[in-house]
Amino acid sequence: MSFKVAIIGRPNVGKSTLFNRLIGKRLALVDDTPGVTRDRREGAASLGGLKFTVIDTAGLEEAFDDSMEARMRTQTNRAVEEADVALLLIDARSGLTPLDTHFAKWLRGRGKPAILLANKCEGRAGADTLYEAYALGLGEPIAISAEHGEGMVELFDALQPFAQAREEEEQADGDMDILDPTDERSDDPTLQLAIVGRPNVGKSTLVNQLLGEDRMLTGPEAGITRDSISIAWSFQGRPIRLIDTAGLRRKAKVSEKLESLSVNDTLRAIRFAHCVVLLIDASAPLEKQDLAIAGMVVEEGRALVLAVNKWDIPEDRDAVLRAVRDRMETSLPQVKGLPVVPISALTGNGVPRLLPTVLRTYDVWNKRIPTGHLNRWLAEVTEQHPPPMVRGRRLRLRYMTQVKARPPTFVIFANVPEELPDSYVRYLTNGLRETFDLPGVPLRVKTRRGRNPYSKE
């Protein structure tokens, strides 16, 4: 098990930039706006051969009420509790502030090992702040530049004792494997599950309900989540990477740069997910934006499950459920039989049914059908309903095979594939879905020209 390192500091000192530097990719959103990061994010870091887990946190602020800042501080407190060592980051260019002094004192009082980092020390910048930083009582400050990678050798030297201590513990207790929350290898059996939807429909609340802890920042404010946060988890022994995402508004309403970055992060999460849970609000079900998001997920070929949240609000629940299913059948016929799960993320009602539904849909999304079964089925359906005539010539569908799963993709070889009408392709797709039990997942049916055995080629 690797050791854990929490990056903390006041807002806008470069914590997310350092996080991205240590994990080797731009995973956390970075912007000049203070307070971009709100939830804590974990990543697998590597520094000069050291392997450890790094935690990016929200900017520390002096708040203890019910405000968002106070809730962000609570998340940071938990990150520090989990960590083996904390990196307190200060901005060397802006100098030492009373807030830096306050939180250095707070960190010393917790008895947590800490390393003081003076960021933005490119060249000789911030030399005066380095001398002032000794007053924080955290030992000798390390001058770094998270953006340019300066000072990483000194940071390696400071972290090495914690790696050695953890290695000695592992040798005493026996090695343990950990699930890397940022590993995206294709052979990884982990199911990547993204929770998406419009702002303020309860995505983070649902994630907390699934995990059984207040892992994500929640509240009545819309748009709290900005980053797509990946969390390693398991359900009934099955490894799952749970991804909480920022809310997706209509493109015309997205004007700020920061929201645009959040939207791009959510779209990336959809592209890399295996299964997507689209969360909608039962009090305003299936608005135009919900259908746009669902269409986007289907276009990407992801497995989709529809969760209707806030199910305790509507009085006539049967009518709402019928309306949702009818609207999906009409607007997204390409995922006929899409599973719909009514839930209340706040109270937990219905949530135990969600993950089994996700796993069933995921299994359908991975399903493979033997070529022999497909060709027997193709012969039957073309006999019952032959392809149309084209310029007095019958279209012949000679052979069919499944070329890939995730989503199930089929290729039909024909004599004149470009002349096969879209309506007949839809007929074949619906027949595949019904015969081979493929409800609710996107199917791809492609046509190719079959090889002529009498050709001189």
PDB file of N, CA and C in Angstrom, residues 8-15 32 88-97 99-100 116-122 125-130 132-133 136 142-145:
ATOM      1  N   ILE A   8      -2.382  20.930   0.794  1.00  0.00           N
ATOM      2  CA  ILE A   8      -3.308  21.892   1.381  1.00  0.00           C
ATOM      3  C   ILE A   8      -2.723  23.293   1.284  1.00  0.00           C
ATOM      4  N   GLY A   9      -3.567  24.275   1.505  1.00  0.00           N
ATOM      5  CA  GLY A   9      -3.150  25.670   1.439  1.00  0.00           C
ATOM      6  C   GLY A   9      -4.339  26.558   1.180  1.00  0.00           C
ATOM      7  N   ARG A  10      -4.125  27.852   1.284  1.00  0.00           N
ATOM      8  CA  ARG A  10      -5.215  28.784   1.029  1.00  0.00           C
ATOM      9  C   ARG A  10      -5.550  28.777  -0.471  1.00  0.00           C
ATOM     10  N   PRO A  11      -6.652  29.407  -0.870  1.00  0.00           N
ATOM     11  CA  PRO A  11      -7.049  29.375  -2.284  1.00  0.00           C
ATOM     12  C   PRO A  11      -6.014  30.014  -3.213  1.00  0.00           C
ATOM     13  N   ASN A  12      -5.898  29.410  -4.408  1.00  0.00           N
ATOM     14  CA  ASN A  12      -5.141  29.981  -5.523  1.00  0.00           C
ATOM     15  C   ASN A  12      -3.631  30.053  -5.282  1.00  0.00           C
ATOM     16  N   VAL A  13      -3.082  29.060  -4.562  1.00  0.00           N
ATOM     17  CA  VAL A  13      -1.626  29.030  -4.379  1.00  0.00           C
ATOM     18  C   VAL A  13      -0.962  28.008  -5.304  1.00  0.00           C
ATOM     19  N   GLY A  14      -1.769  27.259  -6.081  1.00  0.00           N
ATOM     20  CA  GLY A  14      -1.201  26.319  -7.038  1.00  0.00           C
ATOM     21  C   GLY A  14      -1.296  24.864  -6.641  1.00  0.00           C
ATOM     22  N   LYS A  15      -2.267  24.502  -5.782  1.00  0.00           N
ATOM     23  CA  LYS A  15      -2.385  23.118  -5.325  1.00  0.00           C
ATOM     24  C   LYS A  15      -2.718  22.170  -6.476  1.00  0.00           C
ATOM     25  N   ASP A  32      -7.116  30.742 -13.023  1.00  0.00           N
ATOM     26  CA  ASP A  32      -6.685  31.834 -12.142  1.00  0.00           C
ATOM     27  C   ASP A  32      -7.740  32.190 -11.098  1.00  0.00           C
ATOM     28  N   LEU A  88       2.007  21.745   2.877  1.00  0.00           N
ATOM     29  CA  LEU A  88       1.394  23.062   3.013  1.00  0.00           C
ATOM     30  C   LEU A  88       2.010  23.974   1.971  1.00  0.00           C
ATOM     31  N   LEU A  89       1.184  24.436   1.047  1.00  0.00           N
ATOM     32  CA  LEU A  89       1.649  25.245  -0.072  1.00  0.00           C
ATOM     33  C   LEU A  89       1.371  26.722   0.204  1.00  0.00           C
ATOM     34  N   ILE A  90       2.392  27.556   0.011  1.00  0.00           N
ATOM     35  CA  ILE A  90       2.206  29.004   0.104  1.00  0.00           C
ATOM     36  C   ILE A  90       2.656  29.632  -1.212  1.00  0.00           C
ATOM     37  N   ASP A  91       2.182  30.828  -1.481  1.00  0.00           N
ATOM     38  CA  ASP A  91       2.529  31.562  -2.703  1.00  0.00           C
ATOM     39  C   ASP A  91       3.687  32.496  -2.398  1.00  0.00           C
ATOM     40  N   ALA A  92       4.875  32.173  -2.918  1.00  0.00           N
ATOM     41  CA  ALA A  92       6.062  32.975  -2.619  1.00  0.00           C
ATOM     42  C   ALA A  92       5.994  34.349  -3.259  1.00  0.00           C
ATOM     43  N   ARG A  93       5.258  34.485  -4.346  1.00  0.00           N
ATOM     44  CA  ARG A  93       5.192  35.785  -5.040  1.00  0.00           C
ATOM     45  C   ARG A  93       4.333  36.792  -4.270  1.00  0.00           C
ATOM     46  N   SER A  94       3.248  36.316  -3.679  1.00  0.00           N
ATOM     47  CA  SER A  94       2.377  37.237  -2.951  1.00  0.00           C
ATOM     48  C   SER A  94       2.801  37.399  -1.501  1.00  0.00           C
ATOM     49  N   GLY A  95       3.764  36.600  -1.039  1.00  0.00           N
ATOM     50  CA  GLY A  95       4.273  36.744   0.317  1.00  0.00           C
ATOM     51  C   GLY A  95       3.433  36.008   1.339  1.00  0.00           C
ATOM     52  N   LEU A  96       3.939  35.990   2.558  1.00  0.00           N
ATOM     53  CA  LEU A  96       3.253  35.299   3.648  1.00  0.00           C
ATOM     54  C   LEU A  96       2.022  36.099   4.078  1.00  0.00           C
ATOM     55  N   THR A  97       0.911  35.409   4.299  1.00  0.00           N
ATOM     56  CA  THR A  97      -0.330  36.081   4.690  1.00  0.00           C
ATOM     57  C   THR A  97      -0.766  35.578   6.074  1.00  0.00           C
ATOM     58  N   LEU A  99      -3.469  34.237   6.780  1.00  0.00           N
ATOM     59  CA  LEU A  99      -4.145  32.958   6.596  1.00  0.00           C
ATOM     60  C   LEU A  99      -3.131  31.817   6.548  1.00  0.00           C
ATOM     61  N   ASP A 100      -1.977  32.033   5.910  1.00  0.00           N
ATOM     62  CA  ASP A 100      -0.916  31.021   5.916  1.00  0.00           C
ATOM     63  C   ASP A 100      -0.469  30.720   7.347  1.00  0.00           C
ATOM     64  N   LEU A 116       6.695  22.114   4.183  1.00  0.00           N
ATOM     65  CA  LEU A 116       6.333  23.457   3.733  1.00  0.00           C
ATOM     66  C   LEU A 116       6.907  23.707   2.343  1.00  0.00           C
ATOM     67  N   LEU A 117       6.026  24.046   1.397  1.00  0.00           N
ATOM     68  CA  LEU A 117       6.440  24.315   0.024  1.00  0.00           C
ATOM     69  C   LEU A 117       6.103  25.756  -0.338  1.00  0.00           C
ATOM     70  N   ALA A 118       7.113  26.483  -0.831  1.00  0.00           N
ATOM     71  CA  ALA A 118       6.914  27.849  -1.331  1.00  0.00           C
ATOM     72  C   ALA A 118       6.810  27.770  -2.847  1.00  0.00           C
ATOM     73  N   ASN A 119       5.604  27.911  -3.369  1.00  0.00           N
ATOM     74  CA  ASN A 119       5.366  27.762  -4.805  1.00  0.00           C
ATOM     75  C   ASN A 119       5.622  29.075  -5.548  1.00  0.00           C
ATOM     76  N   LYS A 120       5.721  28.965  -6.879  1.00  0.00           N
ATOM     77  CA  LYS A 120       5.927  30.102  -7.795  1.00  0.00           C
ATOM     78  C   LYS A 120       7.284  30.760  -7.542  1.00  0.00           C
ATOM     79  N   CYS A 121       8.303  29.935  -7.308  1.00  0.00           N
ATOM     80  CA  CYS A 121       9.667  30.428  -7.079  1.00  0.00           C
ATOM     81  C   CYS A 121      10.522  30.283  -8.338  1.00  0.00           C
ATOM     82  N   GLU A 122       9.951  30.570  -9.519  1.00  0.00           N
ATOM     83  CA  GLU A 122      10.716  30.489 -10.759  1.00  0.00           C
ATOM     84  C   GLU A 122      11.900  31.456 -10.699  1.00  0.00           C
ATOM     85  N   ALA A 125      12.491  34.407  -7.930  1.00  0.00           N
ATOM     86  CA  ALA A 125      11.265  35.023  -7.417  1.00  0.00           C
ATOM     87  C   ALA A 125      10.924  34.468  -6.040  1.00  0.00           C
ATOM     88  N   GLY A 126      10.437  35.329  -5.178  1.00  0.00           N
ATOM     89  CA  GLY A 126       9.962  34.907  -3.870  1.00  0.00           C
ATOM     90  C   GLY A 126      11.039  34.623  -2.855  1.00  0.00           C
ATOM     91  N   ALA A 127      12.278  35.114  -3.059  1.00  0.00           N
ATOM     92  CA  ALA A 127      13.372  34.831  -2.121  1.00  0.00           C
ATOM     93  C   ALA A 127      13.079  35.390  -0.731  1.00  0.00           C
ATOM     94  N   ASP A 128      12.477  36.574  -0.665  1.00  0.00           N
ATOM     95  CA  ASP A 128      12.179  37.176   0.646  1.00  0.00           C
ATOM     96  C   ASP A 128      11.162  36.335   1.415  1.00  0.00           C
ATOM     97  N   THR A 129      10.177  35.787   0.696  1.00  0.00           N
ATOM     98  CA  THR A 129       9.146  34.980   1.347  1.00  0.00           C
ATOM     99  C   THR A 129       9.740  33.717   1.964  1.00  0.00           C
ATOM    100  N   LEU A 130      10.785  33.175   1.337  1.00  0.00           N
ATOM    101  CA  LEU A 130      11.424  31.972   1.874  1.00  0.00           C
ATOM    102  C   LEU A 130      11.944  32.204   3.289  1.00  0.00           C
ATOM    103  N   GLU A 132      10.846  34.544   5.376  1.00  0.00           N
ATOM    104  CA  GLU A 132       9.690  34.771   6.246  1.00  0.00           C
ATOM    105  C   GLU A 132       9.021  33.454   6.640  1.00  0.00           C
ATOM    106  N   ALA A 133       9.075  32.458   5.725  1.00  0.00           N
ATOM    107  CA  ALA A 133       8.346  31.212   5.930  1.00  0.00           C
ATOM    108  C   ALA A 133       8.864  30.405   7.121  1.00  0.00           C
ATOM    109  N   LEU A 136       6.681  30.109  10.217  1.00  0.00           N
ATOM    110  CA  LEU A 136       5.508  29.239  10.287  1.00  0.00           C
ATOM    111  C   LEU A 136       5.747  28.028  11.185  1.00  0.00           C
ATOM    112  N   ILE A 142      10.723  24.531   1.161  1.00  0.00           N
ATOM    113  CA  ILE A 142      11.286  24.062  -0.103  1.00  0.00           C
ATOM    114  C   ILE A 142      10.755  24.955  -1.221  1.00  0.00           C
ATOM    115  N   ALA A 143      11.652  25.577  -1.953  1.00  0.00           N
ATOM    116  CA  ALA A 143      11.263  26.446  -3.069  1.00  0.00           C
ATOM    117  C   ALA A 143      10.946  25.588  -4.290  1.00  0.00           C
ATOM    118  N   ILE A 144       9.743  25.715  -4.824  1.00  0.00           N
ATOM    119  CA  ILE A 144       9.342  24.937  -6.007  1.00  0.00           C
ATOM    120  C   ILE A 144       8.625  25.831  -7.009  1.00  0.00           C
ATOM    121  N   SER A 145       8.476  25.322  -8.187  1.00  0.00           N
ATOM    122  CA  SER A 145       7.578  25.896  -9.183  1.00  0.00           C
ATOM    123  C   SER A 145       6.761  24.744  -9.738  1.00  0.00           C
TER     124      SER A 145
END
